[in-house]
PDB file of C-alpha atoms in Angstrom:
ATOM      1  CA  MET A   1      38.290 -63.412  16.159  1.00  0.00           C
ATOM      2  CA  LYS A   2      36.589 -62.284  12.933  1.00  0.00           C
ATOM      3  CA  LYS A   3      39.191 -64.025  10.818  1.00  0.00           C
ATOM      4  CA  LYS A   4      38.545 -67.211  12.724  1.00  0.00           C
ATOM      5  CA  VAL A   5      34.778 -66.937  12.115  1.00  0.00           C
ATOM      6  CA  LEU A   6      35.407 -66.389   8.430  1.00  0.00           C
ATOM      7  CA  THR A   7      37.628 -69.476   8.245  1.00  0.00           C
ATOM      8  CA  ILE A   8      35.026 -71.545  10.049  1.00  0.00           C
ATOM      9  CA  ALA A   9      32.331 -70.350   7.650  1.00  0.00           C
ATOM     10  CA  ILE A  10      34.300 -71.380   4.598  1.00  0.00           C
ATOM     11  CA  SER A  11      35.220 -74.712   6.183  1.00  0.00           C
ATOM     12  CA  SER A  12      31.548 -75.368   6.940  1.00  0.00           C
ATOM     13  CA  ILE A  13      30.655 -74.924   3.288  1.00  0.00           C
ATOM     14  CA  LEU A  14      33.223 -77.524   2.337  1.00  0.00           C
ATOM     15  CA  LEU A  15      32.170 -80.001   4.982  1.00  0.00           C
ATOM     16  CA  THR A  16      28.479 -79.856   4.088  1.00  0.00           C
ATOM     17  CA  ALA A  17      29.198 -80.590   0.427  1.00  0.00           C
ATOM     18  CA  CYS A  18      30.563 -84.109   0.883  1.00  0.00           C
ATOM     19  CA  VAL A  19      28.751 -86.550  -1.373  1.00  0.00           C
ATOM     20  CA  THR A  20      28.478 -90.311  -1.783  1.00  0.00           C
ATOM     21  CA  ASP A  21      29.466 -91.830  -5.097  1.00  0.00           C
ATOM     22  CA  PRO A  22      26.380 -93.757  -6.325  1.00  0.00           C
ATOM     23  CA  TYR A  23      28.591 -96.276  -8.122  1.00  0.00           C
ATOM     24  CA  THR A  24      31.129 -97.033  -5.399  1.00  0.00           C
ATOM     25  CA  GLY A  25      29.226 -96.083  -2.241  1.00  0.00           C
ATOM     26  CA  GLN A  26      32.230 -94.138  -1.022  1.00  0.00           C
ATOM     27  CA  SER A  27      31.882 -90.694   0.497  1.00  0.00           C
ATOM     28  CA  SER A  28      34.110 -87.985  -0.887  1.00  0.00           C
ATOM     29  CA  LEU A  29      34.453 -84.263  -1.279  1.00  0.00           C
ATOM     30  CA  GLY A  30      32.198 -83.610  -4.231  1.00  0.00           C
ATOM     31  CA  LYS A  31      32.436 -80.950  -6.910  1.00  0.00           C
ATOM     32  CA  ALA A  32      29.894 -78.970  -4.981  1.00  0.00           C
ATOM     33  CA  ALA A  33      32.342 -78.667  -2.150  1.00  0.00           C
ATOM     34  CA  MET A  34      35.149 -77.653  -4.476  1.00  0.00           C
ATOM     35  CA  GLY A  35      32.910 -75.076  -6.083  1.00  0.00           C
ATOM     36  CA  GLY A  36      31.768 -73.817  -2.715  1.00  0.00           C
ATOM     37  CA  GLY A  37      35.322 -73.446  -1.482  1.00  0.00           C
ATOM     38  CA  LEU A  38      36.471 -71.728  -4.655  1.00  0.00           C
ATOM     39  CA  GLY A  39      33.443 -69.479  -4.660  1.00  0.00           C
ATOM     40  CA  ALA A  40      33.992 -68.607  -1.022  1.00  0.00           C
ATOM     41  CA  ALA A  41      37.605 -67.700  -1.639  1.00  0.00           C
ATOM     42  CA  VAL A  42      36.805 -65.584  -4.666  1.00  0.00           C
ATOM     43  CA  GLY A  43      33.841 -64.001  -2.902  1.00  0.00           C
ATOM     44  CA  ALA A  44      35.965 -63.122   0.086  1.00  0.00           C
ATOM     45  CA  GLY A  45      38.478 -61.430  -2.150  1.00  0.00           C
ATOM     46  CA  ALA A  46      35.791 -59.548  -4.062  1.00  0.00           C
ATOM     47  CA  GLY A  47      34.100 -58.500  -0.850  1.00  0.00           C
ATOM     48  CA  THR A  48      37.133 -56.498   0.267  1.00  0.00           C
ATOM     49  CA  LEU A  49      37.009 -54.335  -2.880  1.00  0.00           C
ATOM     50  CA  PHE A  50      33.959 -52.441  -1.726  1.00  0.00           C
ATOM     51  CA  GLY A  51      35.619 -50.502   1.059  1.00  0.00           C
ATOM     52  CA  GLY A  52      34.505 -50.231   4.631  1.00  0.00           C
ATOM     53  CA  ASN A  53      35.070 -53.078   7.019  1.00  0.00           C
ATOM     54  CA  ASP A  54      37.230 -55.491   5.017  1.00  0.00           C
ATOM     55  CA  LEU A  55      36.607 -58.412   7.329  1.00  0.00           C
ATOM     56  CA  LYS A  56      32.892 -57.894   7.244  1.00  0.00           C
ATOM     57  CA  ASN A  57      32.816 -57.515   3.475  1.00  0.00           C
ATOM     58  CA  ALA A  58      35.071 -60.536   3.046  1.00  0.00           C
ATOM     59  CA  GLY A  59      32.778 -62.593   5.223  1.00  0.00           C
ATOM     60  CA  LEU A  60      29.686 -61.575   3.255  1.00  0.00           C
ATOM     61  CA  GLY A  61      31.527 -62.157  -0.016  1.00  0.00           C
ATOM     62  CA  ALA A  62      32.684 -65.580   1.115  1.00  0.00           C
ATOM     63  CA  LEU A  63      29.157 -66.568   2.108  1.00  0.00           C
ATOM     64  CA  ALA A  64      27.637 -65.403  -1.186  1.00  0.00           C
ATOM     65  CA  GLY A  65      30.413 -66.816  -3.345  1.00  0.00           C
ATOM     66  CA  GLY A  66      30.405 -70.074  -1.448  1.00  0.00           C
ATOM     67  CA  ILE A  67      26.699 -70.619  -1.872  1.00  0.00           C
ATOM     68  CA  VAL A  68      26.776 -69.751  -5.552  1.00  0.00           C
ATOM     69  CA  GLY A  69      29.819 -71.960  -6.156  1.00  0.00           C
ATOM     70  CA  ALA A  70      28.281 -74.848  -4.251  1.00  0.00           C
ATOM     71  CA  ALA A  71      25.069 -74.456  -6.223  1.00  0.00           C
ATOM     72  CA  VAL A  72      26.957 -74.758  -9.562  1.00  0.00           C
ATOM     73  CA  GLY A  73      28.927 -77.736  -8.254  1.00  0.00           C
ATOM     74  CA  ALA A  74      25.803 -79.521  -7.010  1.00  0.00           C
ATOM     75  CA  TYR A  75      24.021 -78.795 -10.286  1.00  0.00           C
ATOM     76  CA  MET A  76      26.814 -80.448 -12.245  1.00  0.00           C
ATOM     77  CA  ASP A  77      27.096 -83.302  -9.731  1.00  0.00           C
ATOM     78  CA  HIS A  78      23.471 -84.280 -10.362  1.00  0.00           C
ATOM     79  CA  GLN A  79      23.804 -83.867 -14.121  1.00  0.00           C
ATOM     80  CA  GLN A  80      26.942 -86.028 -14.156  1.00  0.00           C
ATOM     81  CA  GLN A  81      25.206 -88.790 -12.219  1.00  0.00           C
ATOM     82  CA  GLU A  82      22.184 -88.820 -14.496  1.00  0.00           C
ATOM     83  CA  MET A  83      24.356 -88.728 -17.637  1.00  0.00           C
ATOM     84  CA  GLN A  84      26.468 -91.674 -16.424  1.00  0.00           C
ATOM     85  CA  GLN A  85      23.416 -93.671 -15.539  1.00  0.00           C
ATOM     86  CA  SER A  86      21.660 -93.003 -18.854  1.00  0.00           C
ATOM     87  CA  LEU A  87      24.791 -93.834 -20.929  1.00  0.00           C
ATOM     88  CA  GLN A  88      25.863 -97.019 -19.175  1.00  0.00           C
ATOM     89  CA  GLY A  89      26.765 -99.683 -21.742  1.00  0.00           C
ATOM     90  CA  THR A  90      26.804 -97.280 -24.706  1.00  0.00           C
ATOM     91  CA  GLY A  91      30.569 -96.864 -24.935  1.00  0.00           C
ATOM     92  CA  ILE A  92      30.355 -93.111 -24.404  1.00  0.00           C
ATOM     93  CA  GLU A  93      32.864 -91.844 -21.826  1.00  0.00           C
ATOM     94  CA  VAL A  94      31.637 -89.285 -19.251  1.00  0.00           C
ATOM     95  CA  GLN A  95      34.257 -87.256 -17.394  1.00  0.00           C
ATOM     96  CA  ARG A  96      34.246 -84.250 -15.113  1.00  0.00           C
ATOM     97  CA  THR A  97      37.085 -82.137 -16.461  1.00  0.00           C
ATOM     98  CA  ALA A  98      36.439 -79.056 -14.299  1.00  0.00           C
ATOM     99  CA  GLU A  99      34.175 -77.960 -11.461  1.00  0.00           C
ATOM    100  CA  ASN A 100      31.653 -76.578 -13.949  1.00  0.00           C
ATOM    101  CA  THR A 101      32.412 -78.736 -17.010  1.00  0.00           C
ATOM    102  CA  LEU A 102      31.293 -82.204 -18.062  1.00  0.00           C
ATOM    103  CA  ASN A 103      32.938 -83.877 -21.069  1.00  0.00           C
ATOM    104  CA  LEU A 104      31.391 -86.651 -23.189  1.00  0.00           C
ATOM    105  CA  THR A 105      33.591 -88.578 -25.641  1.00  0.00           C
ATOM    106  CA  MET A 106      31.879 -90.513 -28.419  1.00  0.00           C
ATOM    107  CA  PRO A 107      34.334 -92.867 -30.201  1.00  0.00           C
ATOM    108  CA  SER A 108      34.002 -93.757 -33.845  1.00  0.00           C
ATOM    109  CA  ASN A 109      32.658 -97.262 -33.120  1.00  0.00           C
ATOM    110  CA  VAL A 110      29.709 -95.563 -31.455  1.00  0.00           C
ATOM    111  CA  THR A 111      29.092 -92.632 -33.758  1.00  0.00           C
ATOM    112  CA  PHE A 112      30.187 -92.985 -37.407  1.00  0.00           C
ATOM    113  CA  ALA A 113      31.382 -95.510 -39.937  1.00  0.00           C
ATOM    114  CA  PHE A 114      34.848 -94.933 -41.419  1.00  0.00           C
ATOM    115  CA  ASP A 115      35.012 -91.767 -43.579  1.00  0.00           C
ATOM    116  CA  SER A 116      31.364 -90.921 -42.800  1.00  0.00           C
ATOM    117  CA  ALA A 117      29.467 -88.187 -40.978  1.00  0.00           C
ATOM    118  CA  ASN A 118      26.196 -90.128 -40.818  1.00  0.00           C
ATOM    119  CA  LEU A 119      25.183 -91.123 -37.302  1.00  0.00           C
ATOM    120  CA  THR A 120      24.757 -94.851 -36.732  1.00  0.00           C
ATOM    121  CA  PRO A 121      21.570 -96.182 -35.083  1.00  0.00           C
ATOM    122  CA  GLN A 122      23.682 -96.877 -31.995  1.00  0.00           C
ATOM    123  CA  ALA A 123      24.817 -93.251 -31.906  1.00  0.00           C
ATOM    124  CA  GLN A 124      21.276 -91.960 -32.321  1.00  0.00           C
ATOM    125  CA  GLY A 125      20.080 -94.066 -29.382  1.00  0.00           C
ATOM    126  CA  ALA A 126      22.893 -92.744 -27.172  1.00  0.00           C
ATOM    127  CA  LEU A 127      22.235 -89.162 -28.255  1.00  0.00           C
ATOM    128  CA  ASP A 128      18.535 -89.586 -27.339  1.00  0.00           C
ATOM    129  CA  SER A 129      19.668 -90.188 -23.769  1.00  0.00           C
ATOM    130  CA  VAL A 130      22.098 -87.269 -23.862  1.00  0.00           C
ATOM    131  CA  ALA A 131      19.400 -84.921 -25.136  1.00  0.00           C
ATOM    132  CA  LYS A 132      16.973 -86.016 -22.424  1.00  0.00           C
ATOM    133  CA  VAL A 133      19.430 -85.189 -19.669  1.00  0.00           C
ATOM    134  CA  LEU A 134      20.478 -81.878 -21.272  1.00  0.00           C
ATOM    135  CA  ASN A 135      16.837 -80.808 -21.436  1.00  0.00           C
ATOM    136  CA  GLN A 136      16.473 -81.477 -17.733  1.00  0.00           C
ATOM    137  CA  TYR A 137      19.467 -79.268 -17.006  1.00  0.00           C
ATOM    138  CA  PRO A 138      19.051 -76.222 -19.233  1.00  0.00           C
ATOM    139  CA  ASP A 139      21.528 -73.931 -17.428  1.00  0.00           C
ATOM    140  CA  SER A 140      24.522 -74.862 -19.558  1.00  0.00           C
ATOM    141  CA  THR A 141      26.077 -74.540 -23.002  1.00  0.00           C
ATOM    142  CA  ILE A 142      27.270 -77.425 -25.146  1.00  0.00           C
ATOM    143  CA  ASN A 143      30.305 -77.236 -27.417  1.00  0.00           C
ATOM    144  CA  VAL A 144      30.450 -80.103 -29.964  1.00  0.00           C
ATOM    145  CA  THR A 145      33.906 -80.819 -31.398  1.00  0.00           C
ATOM    146  CA  GLY A 146      34.729 -83.302 -34.161  1.00  0.00           C
ATOM    147  CA  HIS A 147      38.092 -85.097 -34.531  1.00  0.00           C
ATOM    148  CA  THR A 148      39.682 -87.453 -37.047  1.00  0.00           C
ATOM    149  CA  ASP A 149      42.727 -89.659 -37.355  1.00  0.00           C
ATOM    150  CA  ASP A 150      45.638 -88.834 -39.687  1.00  0.00           C
ATOM    151  CA  VAL A 151      44.457 -90.921 -42.664  1.00  0.00           C
ATOM    152  CA  GLY A 152      43.891 -88.533 -45.579  1.00  0.00           C
ATOM    153  CA  SER A 153      44.913 -84.933 -46.129  1.00  0.00           C
ATOM    154  CA  ASP A 154      44.719 -82.275 -43.456  1.00  0.00           C
ATOM    155  CA  SER A 155      42.145 -80.272 -45.400  1.00  0.00           C
ATOM    156  CA  TYR A 156      39.911 -83.308 -45.973  1.00  0.00           C
ATOM    157  CA  ASN A 157      40.062 -84.329 -42.353  1.00  0.00           C
ATOM    158  CA  GLN A 158      39.213 -80.792 -41.247  1.00  0.00           C
ATOM    159  CA  VAL A 159      36.026 -80.762 -43.326  1.00  0.00           C
ATOM    160  CA  LEU A 160      35.124 -84.292 -42.178  1.00  0.00           C
ATOM    161  CA  SER A 161      35.502 -83.327 -38.500  1.00  0.00           C
ATOM    162  CA  GLU A 162      33.256 -80.284 -39.034  1.00  0.00           C
ATOM    163  CA  ARG A 163      30.602 -82.421 -40.723  1.00  0.00           C
ATOM    164  CA  ARG A 164      30.671 -84.892 -37.810  1.00  0.00           C
ATOM    165  CA  ALA A 165      30.297 -82.117 -35.261  1.00  0.00           C
ATOM    166  CA  ALA A 166      27.399 -80.699 -37.261  1.00  0.00           C
ATOM    167  CA  SER A 167      25.675 -84.079 -37.351  1.00  0.00           C
ATOM    168  CA  VAL A 168      25.766 -84.428 -33.554  1.00  0.00           C
ATOM    169  CA  ALA A 169      24.727 -80.824 -32.870  1.00  0.00           C
ATOM    170  CA  GLY A 170      21.933 -81.069 -35.401  1.00  0.00           C
ATOM    171  CA  TYR A 171      20.614 -84.293 -33.890  1.00  0.00           C
ATOM    172  CA  LEU A 172      20.541 -82.772 -30.375  1.00  0.00           C
ATOM    173  CA  SER A 173      18.747 -79.705 -31.704  1.00  0.00           C
ATOM    174  CA  GLN A 174      16.122 -81.860 -33.377  1.00  0.00           C
ATOM    175  CA  HIS A 175      15.523 -83.558 -30.019  1.00  0.00           C
ATOM    176  CA  GLY A 176      14.736 -80.506 -27.939  1.00  0.00           C
ATOM    177  CA  VAL A 177      18.091 -78.989 -27.034  1.00  0.00           C
ATOM    178  CA  THR A 178      17.823 -75.246 -27.621  1.00  0.00           C
ATOM    179  CA  LEU A 179      19.913 -74.230 -30.632  1.00  0.00           C
ATOM    180  CA  SER A 180      21.327 -71.190 -28.802  1.00  0.00           C
ATOM    181  CA  ARG A 181      22.980 -73.523 -26.294  1.00  0.00           C
ATOM    182  CA  LEU A 182      24.899 -75.365 -29.007  1.00  0.00           C
ATOM    183  CA  SER A 183      28.154 -74.514 -30.731  1.00  0.00           C
ATOM    184  CA  GLN A 184      30.210 -76.698 -33.031  1.00  0.00           C
ATOM    185  CA  GLN A 185      33.727 -76.911 -34.455  1.00  0.00           C
ATOM    186  CA  GLY A 186      36.020 -79.334 -36.194  1.00  0.00           C
ATOM    187  CA  MET A 187      39.652 -79.894 -35.191  1.00  0.00           C
ATOM    188  CA  GLY A 188      40.550 -82.310 -37.978  1.00  0.00           C
ATOM    189  CA  GLU A 189      43.570 -84.431 -36.990  1.00  0.00           C
ATOM    190  CA  LYS A 190      45.251 -81.727 -34.918  1.00  0.00           C
ATOM    191  CA  MET A 191      44.301 -83.029 -31.450  1.00  0.00           C
ATOM    192  CA  PRO A 192      44.788 -86.796 -31.368  1.00  0.00           C
ATOM    193  CA  LYS A 193      43.894 -88.621 -28.199  1.00  0.00           C
ATOM    194  CA  ALA A 194      46.511 -91.286 -28.863  1.00  0.00           C
ATOM    195  CA  PRO A 195      49.438 -91.544 -31.307  1.00  0.00           C
ATOM    196  CA  ASN A 196      48.254 -92.568 -34.784  1.00  0.00           C
ATOM    197  CA  VAL A 197      50.496 -95.646 -34.873  1.00  0.00           C
ATOM    198  CA  ASN A 198      47.904 -98.370 -35.248  1.00  0.00           C
ATOM    199  CA  GLU A 199      44.231 -98.897 -36.005  1.00  0.00           C
ATOM    200  CA  ALA A 200      43.204 -99.118 -32.338  1.00  0.00           C
ATOM    201  CA  ASN A 201      44.662 -95.673 -31.623  1.00  0.00           C
ATOM    202  CA  ARG A 202      43.220 -94.224 -34.815  1.00  0.00           C
ATOM    203  CA  GLY A 203      39.798 -95.453 -33.669  1.00  0.00           C
ATOM    204  CA  GLN A 204      40.178 -93.460 -30.449  1.00  0.00           C
ATOM    205  CA  ASN A 205      41.114 -90.337 -32.452  1.00  0.00           C
ATOM    206  CA  ARG A 206      38.053 -90.590 -34.718  1.00  0.00           C
ATOM    207  CA  ARG A 207      35.676 -89.160 -32.145  1.00  0.00           C
ATOM    208  CA  VAL A 208      33.230 -86.395 -31.222  1.00  0.00           C
ATOM    209  CA  GLU A 209      33.414 -84.646 -27.875  1.00  0.00           C
ATOM    210  CA  LEU A 210      30.720 -82.681 -26.064  1.00  0.00           C
ATOM    211  CA  ALA A 211      31.821 -80.129 -23.485  1.00  0.00           C
ATOM    212  CA  ILE A 212      28.901 -79.237 -21.231  1.00  0.00           C
ATOM    213  CA  VAL A 213      29.691 -76.011 -19.382  1.00  0.00           C
ATOM    214  CA  ALA A 214      27.443 -74.740 -16.583  1.00  0.00           C
ATOM    215  CA  ASN A 215      26.333 -71.150 -16.663  1.00  0.00           C
ATOM    216  CA  LYS A 216      27.584 -69.003 -13.751  1.00  0.00           C
ATOM    217  CA  ASN A 217      24.083 -69.020 -12.170  1.00  0.00           C
ATOM    218  CA  ALA A 218      23.401 -72.700 -12.745  1.00  0.00           C
ATOM    219  CA  GLY A 219      21.389 -74.158  -9.870  1.00  0.00           C
ATOM    220  CA  ALA A 220      20.382 -70.735  -8.564  1.00  0.00           C
ATOM    221  CA  ALA A 221      16.717 -71.511  -9.053  1.00  0.00           C
ATOM    222  CA  GLN A 222      17.054 -74.300  -6.511  1.00  0.00           C
ATOM    223  CA  GLN A 223      18.387 -71.949  -3.868  1.00  0.00           C
ATOM    224  CA  GLN A 224      15.792 -70.416  -1.593  1.00  0.00           C
ATOM    225  CA  GLY A 225      17.965 -67.341  -1.250  1.00  0.00           C
ATOM    226  CA  TYR A 226      19.581 -65.761   1.686  1.00  0.00           C
ATOM    227  CA  PRO A 227      17.427 -64.964   4.642  1.00  0.00           C
ATOM    228  CA  GLN A 228      16.181 -61.424   4.354  1.00  0.00           C
ATOM    229  CA  GLN A 229      17.885 -59.119   6.702  1.00  0.00           C
ATOM    230  CA  GLN A 230      15.711 -57.067   8.941  1.00  0.00           C
ATOM    231  CA  GLN A 231      15.124 -53.632   7.516  1.00  0.00           C
ATOM    232  CA  GLY A 232      16.318 -52.055  10.716  1.00  0.00           C
ATOM    233  CA  TYR A 233      16.581 -52.611  14.383  1.00  0.00           C
ATOM    234  CA  PRO A 234      13.351 -53.693  15.938  1.00  0.00           C
ATOM    235  CA  GLN A 235      11.386 -50.741  17.071  1.00  0.00           C
ATOM    236  CA  GLN A 236      11.467 -50.259  20.762  1.00  0.00           C
ATOM    237  CA  GLN A 237       8.119 -50.101  22.403  1.00  0.00           C
ATOM    238  CA  GLY A 238       9.279 -47.075  24.286  1.00  0.00           C
ATOM    239  CA  TYR A 239       9.291 -46.396  27.904  1.00  0.00           C
ATOM    240  CA  PRO A 240       5.969 -46.160  29.597  1.00  0.00           C
ATOM    241  CA  GLN A 241       4.586 -42.695  29.226  1.00  0.00           C
ATOM    242  CA  GLN A 242       5.098 -40.612  32.260  1.00  0.00           C
ATOM    243  CA  GLN A 243       2.026 -39.380  33.927  1.00  0.00           C
ATOM    244  CA  GLN A 244       0.962 -36.038  32.592  1.00  0.00           C
ATOM    245  CA  GLY A 245       1.459 -34.540  35.996  1.00  0.00           C
ATOM    246  CA  TYR A 246       1.227 -35.214  39.612  1.00  0.00           C
ATOM    247  CA  PRO A 247      -2.222 -36.252  40.674  1.00  0.00           C
ATOM    248  CA  GLN A 248      -4.290 -33.255  41.473  1.00  0.00           C
ATOM    249  CA  GLN A 249      -4.673 -32.778  45.157  1.00  0.00           C
ATOM    250  CA  GLN A 250      -8.170 -32.620  46.247  1.00  0.00           C
ATOM    251  CA  GLY A 251      -7.289 -29.566  48.279  1.00  0.00           C
ATOM    252  CA  TYR A 252      -7.932 -28.818  51.828  1.00  0.00           C
ATOM    253  CA  PRO A 253     -11.518 -28.295  52.898  1.00  0.00           C
ATOM    254  CA  GLN A 254     -12.538 -24.832  52.023  1.00  0.00           C
ATOM    255  CA  GLN A 255     -12.494 -22.508  54.963  1.00  0.00           C
ATOM    256  CA  GLN A 256     -15.731 -20.960  55.875  1.00  0.00           C
ATOM    257  CA  GLN A 257     -16.246 -17.748  54.025  1.00  0.00           C
ATOM    258  CA  SER A 258     -16.477 -15.753  57.221  1.00  0.00           C
ATOM    259  CA  TYR A 259     -16.966 -16.093  60.887  1.00  0.00           C
ATOM    260  CA  PRO A 260     -20.590 -16.292  61.956  1.00  0.00           C
ATOM    261  CA  GLN A 261     -22.059 -12.870  62.502  1.00  0.00           C
ATOM    262  CA  GLN A 262     -22.337 -12.029  66.153  1.00  0.00           C
ATOM    263  CA  GLN A 263     -25.787 -11.092  67.292  1.00  0.00           C
ATOM    264  CA  THR A 264     -26.078  -7.583  68.687  1.00  0.00           C
ATOM    265  CA  TYR A 265     -27.293  -6.985  72.179  1.00  0.00           C
ATOM    266  CA  PRO A 266     -30.530  -5.019  72.666  1.00  0.00           C
ATOM    267  CA  GLN A 267     -29.964  -1.357  73.143  1.00  0.00           C
ATOM    268  CA  GLN A 268     -30.036  -0.302  76.783  1.00  0.00           C
ATOM    269  CA  PRO A 269     -31.998   2.894  77.537  1.00  0.00           C
ATOM    270  CA  TYR A 270     -29.858   5.557  79.033  1.00  0.00           C
TER     271      TYR A 270
END
């Protein structure tokens, strides 16, 4: 019976996390649901490690893990929607690569001229929108990675990719994104998105990617928290106090202290 209740609880978390795609109008199982289900499963497993009633601990762990996982998923759902809306028409690709990760790909025709690390006006405008959304969702870190095509030496391309990543990270920092949230790296030509066989493919490989990763407690501030458990069982009012004793009898009427004194007869003379 307890196992059935636990299964129903996890299923309920999944069912309540269905979302409607704002672009297609179709309802689907959103990332919040996936995060809730994953969190519930992990929480259930962790709950059994604390000894005692395994089913009870698993149930509590599933509830806690499910709510936290759903909160992270919902947090990233909303951020993804706002990022897609703000970047429409810019050429920047927005993808959800994991339950807690959002990936932005900025191709060379958006960001830099050939063999340059200077941001174009078009790139700056797009990054303004990116920074605005990131500042609204501060519970995440952003890893900026630069890439190049295979034109030029490996060492040159490595330095160029690092300079491009630094340009993007620096621009975001100048527009309000906390520096401690940002990290940057260059991959040179080592991770092409397409084979470097023609100019069209090389254009795809000359890119900068932003991986936005939610913190483990992302969205927790929006949660009202679990209902507080009662500190103990409600105090009983107690049974009515018994009477201190039987009611005092009033007693029988007091007997007269003595019989009335008989009068003596007058003494007869002998």
